[in-house]
């Protein structure tokens, strides 16, 4: 009787097993774990949906376009990761905080280096004439409630039209960005405009994915912060306006209850206005950041 030798890779599962085997020799154990898990999940996904050749080609074109859309002002891959919820899963896995420490959320694609150092009360939005003047104040504290002096707050937000400075093609100027420091009692004071809800950029493949799946592109109004201090773990986070209609459906899944903050609107002249040199209407918001010691 003749034995028929089965060539490698006759079935779908043979291919998966053989690809996994080829990564067995990877010297770096973490890289081996990542590559083999990636292959396992990717193959399972393709088999699960029985991907057609046309769909596979579509996916290749989508990823190619995503790459072409990237520049030093635009990061379509981060946007894709954000809208698929991957960024928030990575955030949650990597920042398991003790009770009481300020929670982190997505970094997003709009941070820029080199924001101006501003004094307490410095205005991040000197050219935004439409926005409601807003003062954000609070303290940076330890888990025990002690003030952290000299903590740095790197702050950025969209303007009252819902756009970041880098989305204006005609200028490279930094606007609605600032770096603030806390005083001896851990206090900070930021002058800005009230944030508004805005749509993430929809003129690329991520926008097409959202509209093809009937998803909206809106992010609830927020201000971005990276808060850091010597000897403490920095936190990348936002504060969200509690009056926003998109808190429940943020297109990048980044809202956490502990980051929701009340923006109080002041419509009449009151001592608060004089303190900040503001004419009504204006808003005030208070938020304390709590950092965990390193190690
Ligand atoms: C942002 O908040 O700046 C942002 C985050 C994720 C995707 C797009 C924008
Ligand atoms: Fe944002």
JSON list of N, CA and C in Angstrom, two decimals, residues 118 121-126 128 131-137 155-160 175-177 180 189-195 222-223 225 239 263 278 282-283 285:
[
{"chain": "A", "resi": 118, "resn": "UNK", "atom": "N", "xyz": [3.05, 79.54, 30.81]},
{"chain": "A", "resi": 118, "resn": "UNK", "atom": "CA", "xyz": [2.20, 80.68, 31.18]},
{"chain": "A", "resi": 118, "resn": "UNK", "atom": "C", "xyz": [2.15, 80.81, 32.70]},
{"chain": "A", "resi": 121, "resn": "UNK", "atom": "N", "xyz": [-3.07, 81.96, 35.91]},
{"chain": "A", "resi": 121, "resn": "UNK", "atom": "CA", "xyz": [-4.08, 82.86, 35.36]},
{"chain": "A", "resi": 121, "resn": "UNK", "atom": "C", "xyz": [-3.81, 83.25, 33.92]},
{"chain": "A", "resi": 122, "resn": "UNK", "atom": "N", "xyz": [-2.70, 82.77, 33.35]},
{"chain": "A", "resi": 122, "resn": "UNK", "atom": "CA", "xyz": [-2.34, 83.11, 31.95]},
{"chain": "A", "resi": 122, "resn": "UNK", "atom": "C", "xyz": [-3.41, 82.59, 30.99]},
{"chain": "A", "resi": 123, "resn": "UNK", "atom": "N", "xyz": [-3.63, 83.34, 29.92]},
{"chain": "A", "resi": 123, "resn": "UNK", "atom": "CA", "xyz": [-4.71, 83.04, 28.97]},
{"chain": "A", "resi": 123, "resn": "UNK", "atom": "C", "xyz": [-4.19, 82.18, 27.82]},
{"chain": "A", "resi": 124, "resn": "UNK", "atom": "N", "xyz": [-4.73, 80.97, 27.69]},
{"chain": "A", "resi": 124, "resn": "UNK", "atom": "CA", "xyz": [-4.33, 80.07, 26.58]},
{"chain": "A", "resi": 124, "resn": "UNK", "atom": "C", "xyz": [-5.04, 80.44, 25.28]},
{"chain": "A", "resi": 125, "resn": "UNK", "atom": "N", "xyz": [-6.07, 81.29, 25.37]},
{"chain": "A", "resi": 125, "resn": "UNK", "atom": "CA", "xyz": [-6.94, 81.50, 24.21]},
{"chain": "A", "resi": 125, "resn": "UNK", "atom": "C", "xyz": [-7.05, 82.98, 23.85]},
{"chain": "A", "resi": 126, "resn": "UNK", "atom": "N", "xyz": [-5.91, 83.69, 23.74]},
{"chain": "A", "resi": 126, "resn": "UNK", "atom": "CA", "xyz": [-6.01, 85.14, 23.56]},
{"chain": "A", "resi": 126, "resn": "UNK", "atom": "C", "xyz": [-6.66, 85.54, 22.24]},
{"chain": "A", "resi": 128, "resn": "UNK", "atom": "N", "xyz": [-9.19, 83.70, 20.71]},
{"chain": "A", "resi": 128, "resn": "UNK", "atom": "CA", "xyz": [-10.51, 83.10, 20.52]},
{"chain": "A", "resi": 128, "resn": "UNK", "atom": "C", "xyz": [-11.55, 84.08, 21.05]},
{"chain": "A", "resi": 131, "resn": "UNK", "atom": "N", "xyz": [-15.39, 82.34, 22.00]},
{"chain": "A", "resi": 131, "resn": "UNK", "atom": "CA", "xyz": [-15.59, 81.40, 23.11]},
{"chain": "A", "resi": 131, "resn": "UNK", "atom": "C", "xyz": [-15.99, 82.10, 24.40]},
{"chain": "A", "resi": 132, "resn": "UNK", "atom": "N", "xyz": [-16.63, 81.39, 25.30]},
{"chain": "A", "resi": 132, "resn": "UNK", "atom": "CA", "xyz": [-16.99, 81.96, 26.61]},
{"chain": "A", "resi": 132, "resn": "UNK", "atom": "C", "xyz": [-15.74, 81.91, 27.49]},
{"chain": "A", "resi": 133, "resn": "UNK", "atom": "N", "xyz": [-15.26, 83.08, 27.97]},
{"chain": "A", "resi": 133, "resn": "UNK", "atom": "CA", "xyz": [-14.08, 83.07, 28.83]},
{"chain": "A", "resi": 133, "resn": "UNK", "atom": "C", "xyz": [-14.31, 82.14, 30.01]},
{"chain": "A", "resi": 134, "resn": "UNK", "atom": "N", "xyz": [-13.28, 81.37, 30.32]},
{"chain": "A", "resi": 134, "resn": "UNK", "atom": "CA", "xyz": [-13.42, 80.33, 31.35]},
{"chain": "A", "resi": 134, "resn": "UNK", "atom": "C", "xyz": [-12.15, 80.26, 32.18]},
{"chain": "A", "resi": 135, "resn": "UNK", "atom": "N", "xyz": [-12.36, 80.10, 33.47]},
{"chain": "A", "resi": 135, "resn": "UNK", "atom": "CA", "xyz": [-11.21, 79.94, 34.38]},
{"chain": "A", "resi": 135, "resn": "UNK", "atom": "C", "xyz": [-11.29, 78.53, 34.97]},
{"chain": "A", "resi": 136, "resn": "UNK", "atom": "N", "xyz": [-10.22, 77.77, 34.78]},
{"chain": "A", "resi": 136, "resn": "UNK", "atom": "CA", "xyz": [-10.14, 76.44, 35.38]},
{"chain": "A", "resi": 136, "resn": "UNK", "atom": "C", "xyz": [-9.12, 76.51, 36.50]},
{"chain": "A", "resi": 137, "resn": "UNK", "atom": "N", "xyz": [-9.55, 76.13, 37.69]},
{"chain": "A", "resi": 137, "resn": "UNK", "atom": "CA", "xyz": [-8.63, 76.18, 38.82]},
{"chain": "A", "resi": 137, "resn": "UNK", "atom": "C", "xyz": [-8.71, 74.88, 39.59]},
{"chain": "A", "resi": 155, "resn": "UNK", "atom": "N", "xyz": [-1.35, 71.71, 28.94]},
{"chain": "A", "resi": 155, "resn": "UNK", "atom": "CA", "xyz": [-2.79, 71.80, 28.69]},
{"chain": "A", "resi": 155, "resn": "UNK", "atom": "C", "xyz": [-3.04, 72.14, 27.22]},
{"chain": "A", "resi": 156, "resn": "UNK", "atom": "N", "xyz": [-4.02, 71.48, 26.59]},
{"chain": "A", "resi": 156, "resn": "UNK", "atom": "CA", "xyz": [-4.40, 71.83, 25.23]},
{"chain": "A", "resi": 156, "resn": "UNK", "atom": "C", "xyz": [-5.87, 71.54, 24.99]},
{"chain": "A", "resi": 157, "resn": "UNK", "atom": "N", "xyz": [-6.46, 72.28, 24.08]},
{"chain": "A", "resi": 157, "resn": "UNK", "atom": "CA", "xyz": [-7.88, 72.05, 23.76]},
{"chain": "A", "resi": 157, "resn": "UNK", "atom": "C", "xyz": [-8.22, 72.61, 22.40]},
{"chain": "A", "resi": 158, "resn": "UNK", "atom": "N", "xyz": [-9.39, 72.24, 21.90]},
{"chain": "A", "resi": 158, "resn": "UNK", "atom": "CA", "xyz": [-9.90, 72.78, 20.64]},
{"chain": "A", "resi": 158, "resn": "UNK", "atom": "C", "xyz": [-10.48, 74.17, 20.90]},
{"chain": "A", "resi": 159, "resn": "UNK", "atom": "N", "xyz": [-10.54, 75.00, 19.87]},
{"chain": "A", "resi": 159, "resn": "UNK", "atom": "CA", "xyz": [-11.08, 76.36, 20.03]},
{"chain": "A", "resi": 159, "resn": "UNK", "atom": "C", "xyz": [-12.62, 76.32, 19.99]},
{"chain": "A", "resi": 160, "resn": "UNK", "atom": "N", "xyz": [-13.23, 77.50, 20.03]},
{"chain": "A", "resi": 160, "resn": "UNK", "atom": "CA", "xyz": [-14.69, 77.52, 20.12]},
{"chain": "A", "resi": 160, "resn": "UNK", "atom": "C", "xyz": [-15.35, 77.12, 18.80]},
{"chain": "A", "resi": 175, "resn": "UNK", "atom": "N", "xyz": [-1.85, 77.70, 19.54]},
{"chain": "A", "resi": 175, "resn": "UNK", "atom": "CA", "xyz": [-2.95, 78.43, 20.17]},
{"chain": "A", "resi": 175, "resn": "UNK", "atom": "C", "xyz": [-3.76, 77.45, 21.00]},
{"chain": "A", "resi": 176, "resn": "UNK", "atom": "N", "xyz": [-4.32, 77.94, 22.11]},
{"chain": "A", "resi": 176, "resn": "UNK", "atom": "CA", "xyz": [-5.06, 77.09, 23.05]},
{"chain": "A", "resi": 176, "resn": "UNK", "atom": "C", "xyz": [-4.19, 75.97, 23.61]},
{"chain": "A", "resi": 177, "resn": "UNK", "atom": "N", "xyz": [-2.98, 76.36, 23.93]},
{"chain": "A", "resi": 177, "resn": "UNK", "atom": "CA", "xyz": [-2.02, 75.45, 24.57]},
{"chain": "A", "resi": 177, "resn": "UNK", "atom": "C", "xyz": [-1.26, 76.25, 25.59]},
{"chain": "A", "resi": 180, "resn": "UNK", "atom": "N", "xyz": [1.50, 75.22, 32.65]},
{"chain": "A", "resi": 180, "resn": "UNK", "atom": "CA", "xyz": [1.30, 75.93, 33.92]},
{"chain": "A", "resi": 180, "resn": "UNK", "atom": "C", "xyz": [2.01, 75.17, 35.02]},
{"chain": "A", "resi": 189, "resn": "UNK", "atom": "N", "xyz": [-4.08, 77.88, 38.06]},
{"chain": "A", "resi": 189, "resn": "UNK", "atom": "CA", "xyz": [-5.15, 78.76, 37.58]},
{"chain": "A", "resi": 189, "resn": "UNK", "atom": "C", "xyz": [-4.94, 78.96, 36.08]},
{"chain": "A", "resi": 190, "resn": "UNK", "atom": "N", "xyz": [-5.94, 78.56, 35.31]},
{"chain": "A", "resi": 190, "resn": "UNK", "atom": "CA", "xyz": [-5.81, 78.58, 33.85]},
{"chain": "A", "resi": 190, "resn": "UNK", "atom": "C", "xyz": [-6.93, 79.41, 33.27]},
{"chain": "A", "resi": 191, "resn": "UNK", "atom": "N", "xyz": [-6.60, 80.35, 32.41]},
{"chain": "A", "resi": 191, "resn": "UNK", "atom": "CA", "xyz": [-7.63, 81.12, 31.70]},
{"chain": "A", "resi": 191, "resn": "UNK", "atom": "C", "xyz": [-7.72, 80.55, 30.29]},
{"chain": "A", "resi": 192, "resn": "UNK", "atom": "N", "xyz": [-8.95, 80.25, 29.86]},
{"chain": "A", "resi": 192, "resn": "UNK", "atom": "CA", "xyz": [-9.14, 79.68, 28.53]},
{"chain": "A", "resi": 192, "resn": "UNK", "atom": "C", "xyz": [-10.54, 80.05, 28.04]},
{"chain": "A", "resi": 193, "resn": "UNK", "atom": "N", "xyz": [-11.10, 79.27, 27.10]},
{"chain": "A", "resi": 193, "resn": "UNK", "atom": "CA", "xyz": [-12.51, 79.44, 26.74]},
{"chain": "A", "resi": 193, "resn": "UNK", "atom": "C", "xyz": [-13.20, 78.11, 27.04]},
{"chain": "A", "resi": 194, "resn": "UNK", "atom": "N", "xyz": [-14.51, 78.17, 27.20]},
{"chain": "A", "resi": 194, "resn": "UNK", "atom": "CA", "xyz": [-15.24, 76.93, 27.50]},
{"chain": "A", "resi": 194, "resn": "UNK", "atom": "C", "xyz": [-15.08, 75.96, 26.33]},
{"chain": "A", "resi": 195, "resn": "UNK", "atom": "N", "xyz": [-14.70, 74.72, 26.61]},
{"chain": "A", "resi": 195, "resn": "UNK", "atom": "CA", "xyz": [-14.55, 73.78, 25.49]},
{"chain": "A", "resi": 195, "resn": "UNK", "atom": "C", "xyz": [-15.92, 73.45, 24.89]},
{"chain": "A", "resi": 222, "resn": "UNK", "atom": "N", "xyz": [-14.08, 68.92, 26.14]},
{"chain": "A", "resi": 222, "resn": "UNK", "atom": "CA", "xyz": [-13.05, 68.53, 27.12]},
{"chain": "A", "resi": 222, "resn": "UNK", "atom": "C", "xyz": [-11.83, 69.41, 26.99]},
{"chain": "A", "resi": 223, "resn": "UNK", "atom": "N", "xyz": [-11.01, 69.36, 28.03]},
{"chain": "A", "resi": 223, "resn": "UNK", "atom": "CA", "xyz": [-9.68, 70.00, 28.00]},
{"chain": "A", "resi": 223, "resn": "UNK", "atom": "C", "xyz": [-8.67, 68.90, 28.30]},
{"chain": "A", "resi": 225, "resn": "UNK", "atom": "N", "xyz": [-5.02, 67.38, 29.52]},
{"chain": "A", "resi": 225, "resn": "UNK", "atom": "CA", "xyz": [-3.94, 67.66, 30.48]},
{"chain": "A", "resi": 225, "resn": "UNK", "atom": "C", "xyz": [-2.92, 66.53, 30.49]},
{"chain": "A", "resi": 239, "resn": "UNK", "atom": "N", "xyz": [-10.42, 66.78, 31.31]},
{"chain": "A", "resi": 239, "resn": "UNK", "atom": "CA", "xyz": [-11.63, 67.02, 32.10]},
{"chain": "A", "resi": 239, "resn": "UNK", "atom": "C", "xyz": [-12.76, 67.27, 31.10]},
{"chain": "A", "resi": 263, "resn": "UNK", "atom": "N", "xyz": [-18.91, 72.97, 34.70]},
{"chain": "A", "resi": 263, "resn": "UNK", "atom": "CA", "xyz": [-18.50, 74.31, 34.25]},
{"chain": "A", "resi": 263, "resn": "UNK", "atom": "C", "xyz": [-19.65, 75.25, 34.62]},
{"chain": "A", "resi": 278, "resn": "UNK", "atom": "N", "xyz": [-12.92, 89.51, 34.70]},
{"chain": "A", "resi": 278, "resn": "UNK", "atom": "CA", "xyz": [-13.76, 89.08, 33.58]},
{"chain": "A", "resi": 278, "resn": "UNK", "atom": "C", "xyz": [-15.12, 89.77, 33.61]},
{"chain": "A", "resi": 282, "resn": "UNK", "atom": "N", "xyz": [-19.19, 84.42, 31.80]},
{"chain": "A", "resi": 282, "resn": "UNK", "atom": "CA", "xyz": [-17.96, 83.63, 31.82]},
{"chain": "A", "resi": 282, "resn": "UNK", "atom": "C", "xyz": [-18.22, 82.37, 32.63]},
{"chain": "A", "resi": 283, "resn": "UNK", "atom": "N", "xyz": [-17.28, 81.45, 32.58]},
{"chain": "A", "resi": 283, "resn": "UNK", "atom": "CA", "xyz": [-17.46, 80.17, 33.28]},
{"chain": "A", "resi": 283, "resn": "UNK", "atom": "C", "xyz": [-16.30, 79.92, 34.23]},
{"chain": "A", "resi": 285, "resn": "UNK", "atom": "N", "xyz": [-14.54, 76.51, 36.42]},
{"chain": "A", "resi": 285, "resn": "UNK", "atom": "CA", "xyz": [-14.55, 75.06, 36.66]},
{"chain": "A", "resi": 285, "resn": "UNK", "atom": "C", "xyz": [-13.43, 74.76, 37.64]}
]
